[in-house]
Amino acid sequence: MKKLGIIAFALFMQTTFAQVNRFVYQVTMKSDASNKSDVKTENAYLDIAQEKSMFYSENRIKRDSVMQATFQSGGARGFNREQMEGLRSNINYSIEKDKKNQKTTFKDRIGRDVYTYEEDRPITWKITSETTKIGDYKVQKAETDFGGRKWTAWFTTDLPYQDGPYKFNGLPGLIVKAEDDKGEYSFDLMKNYKIADFPTMNQFGNTIKVKRGDYLKQQKKYQEDPMSFMTQGGGGGIRIGAVGGNRGGGNQNPADMRKRMEERVKDEAKKNSNPIELQ
């Protein structure tokens, strides 16, 4: 009986650690530099397991699910454009933290490809003695300069995780709230629950591994000439595989396509003229 009890406990512990803990953050953004009264809010997930964590938009995973179901049931013609528009996200990136190797990897789509880089700037925190309570958690204040912004974070040791939303980590607890000193970006923990495993992200196009500086150059190049990324691809980098091809359909005038593409990219650039990282 004792041996059976030990086996049962071991299985219980294995199951517990195999689970992924999902923390739901409300992300508030003032991403249009010309219109700070335009406040965008949406939810993002921080999924944490023993070996890694992932941070990404809630709408991203919902869109992936809708796209997958649509392709399986008859292809792109079955898309509900209104439903897809309702799931548009201002958080187009995803971030993965490798716990064992202490690496943070950033991924973002530029044109038809996904660009990925390893974050090369460590986050150095100044932990203060100030404490308060946010929701059910006792939290402590910490401050840092990162990406051209001054950030204040409130972390808790009530939960057994040393992680946080976006690229933030390195504190002795889980970040419950983080905001910059201009009040332009904030992350607020809303709730948490367990899920069976990390979701599978739909991947279209190539994954191109670059340095952070090269990613920024490619992003700027895309804003100036988006069609070059749709025809010949962006710039150099290490391609880690390719999926699919041209998923468009119908006979479309190339000149009209170029004009629509450039207008859309310029509009998106204007709406994101106050990015979360200023440098």
Coordinates of C-alpha atoms in Angstrom, one line a residue:
M1 CA 0.0 0.0 0.0
K2 CA 2.8 2.4 0.8
K3 CA 4.5 1.7 -2.6
L4 CA 1.2 2.4 -4.3
G5 CA 0.8 5.6 -2.4
I6 CA 4.3 6.7 -3.5
I7 CA 3.5 5.9 -7.2
A8 CA 0.2 7.7 -7.0
F9 CA 1.9 10.8 -5.5
A10 CA 4.6 10.7 -8.2
L11 CA 1.9 10.5 -10.9
F12 CA 0.0 13.4 -9.3
M13 CA 3.2 15.6 -9.2
Q14 CA 4.0 14.7 -12.8
T15 CA 0.5 15.7 -13.9
T16 CA 0.7 18.9 -11.9
F17 CA 3.9 20.0 -13.5
A18 CA 2.8 18.9 -17.0
Q19 CA -0.1 21.4 -16.8
V20 CA 0.2 24.9 -18.2
N21 CA -0.9 27.9 -16.1
R22 CA -2.6 30.6 -18.1
F23 CA -2.6 34.2 -16.8
V24 CA -4.9 36.6 -18.6
Y25 CA -3.7 40.2 -18.8
Q26 CA -5.6 43.3 -19.9
V27 CA -3.3 45.3 -22.2
T28 CA -4.0 49.0 -22.6
M29 CA -2.2 50.8 -25.4
K30 CA -2.0 54.4 -26.7
S31 CA -0.1 53.4 -29.9
D32 CA -1.1 56.3 -32.1
A33 CA 1.4 59.2 -31.4
S34 CA -0.9 61.7 -33.1
N35 CA -4.0 60.7 -31.1
K36 CA -3.3 59.8 -27.5
S37 CA -7.0 59.8 -26.7
D38 CA -7.3 56.7 -28.8
V39 CA -6.9 54.0 -26.1
K40 CA -6.9 50.4 -27.3
T41 CA -7.6 47.6 -24.9
E42 CA -7.4 43.8 -25.4
N43 CA -6.5 40.7 -23.6
A44 CA -3.3 38.7 -23.9
Y45 CA -2.3 35.3 -22.5
L46 CA 0.9 34.5 -20.5
D47 CA 1.1 30.7 -20.5
I48 CA 3.6 29.3 -18.1
A49 CA 5.0 25.8 -17.7
Q50 CA 8.2 24.5 -16.0
E51 CA 10.4 24.8 -19.1
K52 CA 9.0 27.9 -20.9
S53 CA 6.4 30.6 -21.1
M54 CA 4.6 32.2 -24.0
F55 CA 3.0 35.7 -24.3
Y56 CA 0.6 36.4 -27.1
S57 CA -2.8 38.0 -28.0
E58 CA -6.1 36.3 -27.1
N59 CA -7.5 37.4 -30.5
R60 CA -4.5 35.8 -32.2
I61 CA -5.4 32.3 -31.0
K62 CA -9.1 32.9 -31.7
R63 CA -8.3 33.9 -35.3
D64 CA -6.0 30.9 -35.7
S65 CA -8.9 28.7 -34.6
V66 CA -11.4 30.3 -37.0
M67 CA -8.9 30.1 -39.9
Q68 CA -8.2 26.4 -39.2
A69 CA -11.8 25.5 -39.0
T70 CA -12.6 27.5 -42.2
F71 CA -9.8 25.8 -44.2
Q72 CA -10.9 22.4 -43.1
S73 CA -14.5 23.1 -44.1
G74 CA -14.0 24.5 -47.6
G75 CA -11.2 27.0 -47.9
A76 CA -10.8 30.7 -47.8
R77 CA -14.0 31.5 -49.6
G78 CA -15.9 30.4 -46.5
F79 CA -14.3 33.2 -44.3
N80 CA -16.6 35.4 -42.3
R81 CA -14.9 38.7 -42.9
E82 CA -16.9 40.4 -40.2
Q83 CA -15.9 37.8 -37.7
M84 CA -12.3 38.0 -38.7
E85 CA -12.3 41.8 -38.5
G86 CA -13.7 41.6 -34.9
L87 CA -10.7 39.5 -34.0
R88 CA -8.1 41.9 -35.3
S89 CA -5.3 42.4 -32.8
N90 CA -2.9 45.3 -31.9
I91 CA -0.6 42.7 -30.4
N92 CA 0.8 41.0 -33.5
Y93 CA 3.9 39.6 -31.9
S94 CA 4.5 36.6 -29.6
I95 CA 7.2 36.2 -27.0
E96 CA 8.7 32.9 -25.7
K97 CA 10.9 32.7 -22.7
D98 CA 13.2 29.6 -22.3
K99 CA 13.4 29.1 -18.6
K100 CA 16.4 26.7 -18.7
N101 CA 18.6 28.8 -21.0
Q102 CA 17.3 32.2 -19.8
K103 CA 16.5 33.3 -23.4
T104 CA 13.7 35.5 -24.6
T105 CA 12.6 35.1 -28.2
F106 CA 10.5 37.7 -30.0
K107 CA 8.4 36.8 -33.1
D108 CA 6.5 39.2 -35.4
R109 CA 5.1 39.0 -38.9
I110 CA 6.4 41.4 -41.5
G111 CA 4.7 40.9 -44.9
R112 CA 4.4 37.2 -45.6
D113 CA 7.1 36.0 -43.3
V114 CA 7.7 35.8 -39.5
Y115 CA 10.8 37.5 -38.2
T116 CA 12.3 36.2 -35.0
Y117 CA 15.1 37.5 -32.8
E118 CA 16.6 36.8 -29.4
E119 CA 16.3 39.7 -27.0
D120 CA 19.9 41.0 -26.3
R121 CA 19.2 43.5 -23.5
P122 CA 18.9 42.2 -19.9
I123 CA 16.3 43.8 -17.8
T124 CA 17.8 45.3 -14.6
W125 CA 15.2 46.0 -11.8
K126 CA 15.4 48.2 -8.8
I127 CA 13.2 46.6 -6.2
T128 CA 11.8 49.0 -3.6
S129 CA 10.4 48.3 -0.1
E130 CA 7.0 49.7 -1.1
T131 CA 4.1 47.1 -0.9
T132 CA 0.4 47.2 -1.4
K133 CA -2.4 44.9 -2.4
I134 CA -3.8 44.4 -5.9
G135 CA -6.9 42.1 -6.0
D136 CA -6.1 39.1 -3.9
Y137 CA -2.3 39.5 -4.1
K138 CA 0.1 41.3 -1.8
V139 CA 2.5 43.0 -4.2
Q140 CA 5.9 44.8 -4.1
K141 CA 7.1 47.6 -6.3
A142 CA 10.0 47.4 -8.8
E143 CA 11.2 49.8 -11.4
T144 CA 13.3 49.5 -14.6
D145 CA 14.3 51.4 -17.8
F146 CA 13.6 49.3 -20.9
G147 CA 13.1 50.0 -24.6
G148 CA 13.2 53.8 -24.0
R149 CA 10.5 53.8 -21.3
K150 CA 10.5 53.9 -17.6
W151 CA 8.5 51.0 -16.2
T152 CA 6.9 50.3 -12.8
A153 CA 6.0 46.8 -12.0
W154 CA 4.2 45.2 -9.0
F155 CA 5.0 41.6 -8.4
T156 CA 3.8 39.0 -6.0
T157 CA 5.4 36.0 -4.3
D158 CA 2.0 34.5 -3.5
L159 CA 2.3 32.6 -6.7
P160 CA 5.2 30.2 -7.5
Y161 CA 6.3 31.9 -10.8
Q162 CA 9.0 34.3 -11.7
D163 CA 7.7 35.8 -14.9
G164 CA 5.6 38.5 -16.4
P165 CA 3.8 39.9 -19.4
Y166 CA 5.6 41.0 -22.6
K167 CA 9.4 40.6 -22.2
F168 CA 9.4 41.3 -18.5
N169 CA 11.0 38.8 -16.2
G170 CA 13.8 38.6 -13.6
L171 CA 11.8 39.5 -10.5
P172 CA 11.4 37.1 -7.5
G173 CA 7.7 36.7 -8.3
L174 CA 4.9 37.1 -10.9
I175 CA 4.2 40.5 -12.2
V176 CA 0.6 41.4 -11.5
K177 CA 0.8 44.9 -13.0
A178 CA 3.3 46.8 -15.2
E179 CA 2.9 50.3 -16.6
D180 CA 5.2 53.0 -18.1
D181 CA 5.5 56.4 -16.5
K182 CA 3.6 58.2 -19.3
G183 CA 0.6 56.0 -18.9
E184 CA 0.7 54.9 -22.5
Y185 CA 1.1 51.1 -22.0
S186 CA 0.0 48.9 -19.1
F187 CA -0.5 45.2 -18.3
D188 CA -3.0 44.2 -15.6
L189 CA -3.5 40.6 -14.4
M190 CA -7.2 39.8 -14.6
K191 CA -7.5 36.0 -13.9
N192 CA -5.7 32.7 -14.2
Y193 CA -6.6 29.1 -14.8
K194 CA -4.9 25.8 -16.0
I195 CA -4.9 24.5 -19.5
A196 CA -3.8 21.1 -20.8
D197 CA -0.9 22.3 -23.0
F198 CA 0.5 25.3 -25.0
P199 CA -1.7 26.0 -28.1
T200 CA -0.4 25.4 -31.6
M201 CA 0.2 28.6 -33.4
N202 CA -0.7 28.6 -37.1
Q203 CA 2.4 29.4 -39.1
F204 CA 2.2 30.7 -42.7
G205 CA 5.2 31.7 -44.7
N206 CA 8.9 31.5 -43.7
T207 CA 10.4 32.0 -40.3
I208 CA 13.5 34.2 -40.6
K209 CA 16.0 34.4 -37.7
V210 CA 17.7 37.8 -37.5
K211 CA 19.4 40.1 -35.0
R212 CA 17.1 42.6 -33.2
G213 CA 18.6 45.5 -35.1
D214 CA 18.0 43.8 -38.4
Y215 CA 14.4 43.2 -37.5
L216 CA 13.9 46.9 -36.9
K217 CA 15.5 47.7 -40.3
Q218 CA 13.2 45.2 -42.0
Q219 CA 10.2 46.7 -40.2
K220 CA 11.1 50.2 -41.5
K221 CA 11.7 48.8 -45.0
Y222 CA 8.3 47.1 -45.0
Q223 CA 6.6 50.4 -44.1
E224 CA 8.3 52.2 -47.0
D225 CA 7.9 49.4 -49.6
P226 CA 5.4 46.7 -48.5
M227 CA 5.0 45.1 -51.9
S228 CA 8.7 44.1 -52.0
F229 CA 8.0 41.8 -49.0
M230 CA 5.0 40.2 -50.8
T231 CA 6.8 39.4 -54.0
Q232 CA 10.5 38.7 -53.3
G233 CA 10.5 38.6 -49.5
G234 CA 12.2 41.0 -47.2
G235 CA 15.9 41.0 -46.4
G236 CA 18.5 38.5 -45.3
G237 CA 18.4 36.2 -42.4
I238 CA 18.3 32.5 -41.6
R239 CA 15.2 30.8 -43.0
I240 CA 14.0 28.1 -40.7
G241 CA 11.4 26.5 -42.9
A242 CA 8.5 27.4 -45.3
V243 CA 4.9 26.6 -45.3
G244 CA 2.3 27.2 -47.9
G245 CA 2.4 29.7 -50.7
N246 CA 0.1 32.3 -52.3
R247 CA -3.2 31.8 -50.6
G248 CA -4.9 34.6 -52.5
G249 CA -7.5 34.0 -55.1
G250 CA -9.1 35.5 -58.2
N251 CA -7.8 37.8 -60.9
Q252 CA -6.6 41.0 -59.1
N253 CA -5.1 44.0 -60.8
P254 CA -1.4 44.2 -59.6
A255 CA -1.5 48.0 -59.6
D256 CA -4.7 48.0 -57.5
M257 CA -3.2 45.4 -55.1
R258 CA -0.1 47.5 -54.6
K259 CA -2.1 50.6 -53.9
R260 CA -4.4 48.9 -51.4
M261 CA -1.4 47.2 -49.7
E262 CA 0.6 50.5 -49.4
E263 CA -2.5 52.4 -48.0
R264 CA -3.1 49.7 -45.5
V265 CA 0.5 49.5 -44.3
K266 CA 0.8 53.3 -44.1
D267 CA -2.5 53.4 -42.0
E268 CA -1.1 50.7 -39.7
A269 CA 2.2 52.5 -39.4
K270 CA 0.3 55.7 -38.3
K271 CA -1.7 53.7 -35.8
N272 CA 1.5 52.2 -34.4
S273 CA 3.6 55.4 -34.4
N274 CA 4.0 55.2 -30.6
P275 CA 5.3 51.6 -30.2
I276 CA 5.9 50.0 -26.8
E277 CA 9.6 50.1 -27.4
L278 CA 10.9 53.6 -28.4
Q279 CA 14.5 52.5 -28.9

